[in-house]
Amino acid sequence: MTTPTVTTRRQFGTAMLLTALVGGCGFRLRGSQSFAFSRIAVLPSPGGPVVQDLRAALAESVTVLGTDTSAAASPLRLEILSEQREKTVVGVNTSGQVREFQLRLRVVFKIDGSGGRDLVAPETIVQLRDISYSESFALAKETEEAQLYRDMQTDVVQQILRRLASLKPPQ
């Protein structure tokens, strides 16, 4: 039979070993991102929800320019070319009633450097989520759908931010 002190020491030792293993493999928590630029124009202005979230996320680290006149003065332009929300039926029951939808958020963007040269050609990011549906809980499902779109939007913004963070400083 082990005493509480021995058990506590074993747990502590196990925790230290796991910490060393995780740290040794290169794992680290995602911190704030650093960018190789200090100013960026985010277009169109004012733009949709993704553009507004991007502006808010970037404003913590860099100066965000929004109007077309100040965009020319920026060394970098991020342009959201399209932002589409789609909802398609993927499942019905035997009587033909909808039981499941698939939600899609499709965002096309490009990044231009100074002089209008393409740093990132137009790219598409697509997020998909499945949602069940019941007529009995229509209002709750509508709220769930809005939350899923919001989560997809956040994921898209994070992907674009990672793409921006991977850009090399201008030469």
PDB file of C-alpha atoms in Angstrom, residues 17 36 57 59 68 74 88 155 170:
ATOM      1  CA  LEU A  17       7.973  13.632 -17.696  1.00  0.00           C
ATOM      2  CA  ALA A  36       6.620  41.500 -41.517  1.00  0.00           C
ATOM      3  CA  ALA A  57      -7.786  41.090 -35.596  1.00  0.00           C
ATOM      4  CA  ALA A  59      -5.617  46.229 -35.629  1.00  0.00           C
ATOM      5  CA  ASP A  68      -9.224  53.203 -51.461  1.00  0.00           C
ATOM      6  CA  SER A  74       0.090  50.832 -48.150  1.00  0.00           C
ATOM      7  CA  THR A  88     -27.698  22.827 -48.884  1.00  0.00           C
ATOM      8  CA  ASP A 155     -11.648  29.897 -38.677  1.00  0.00           C
ATOM      9  CA  PRO A 170       9.592  43.310 -48.469  1.00  0.00           C
TER      10      PRO A 170
END
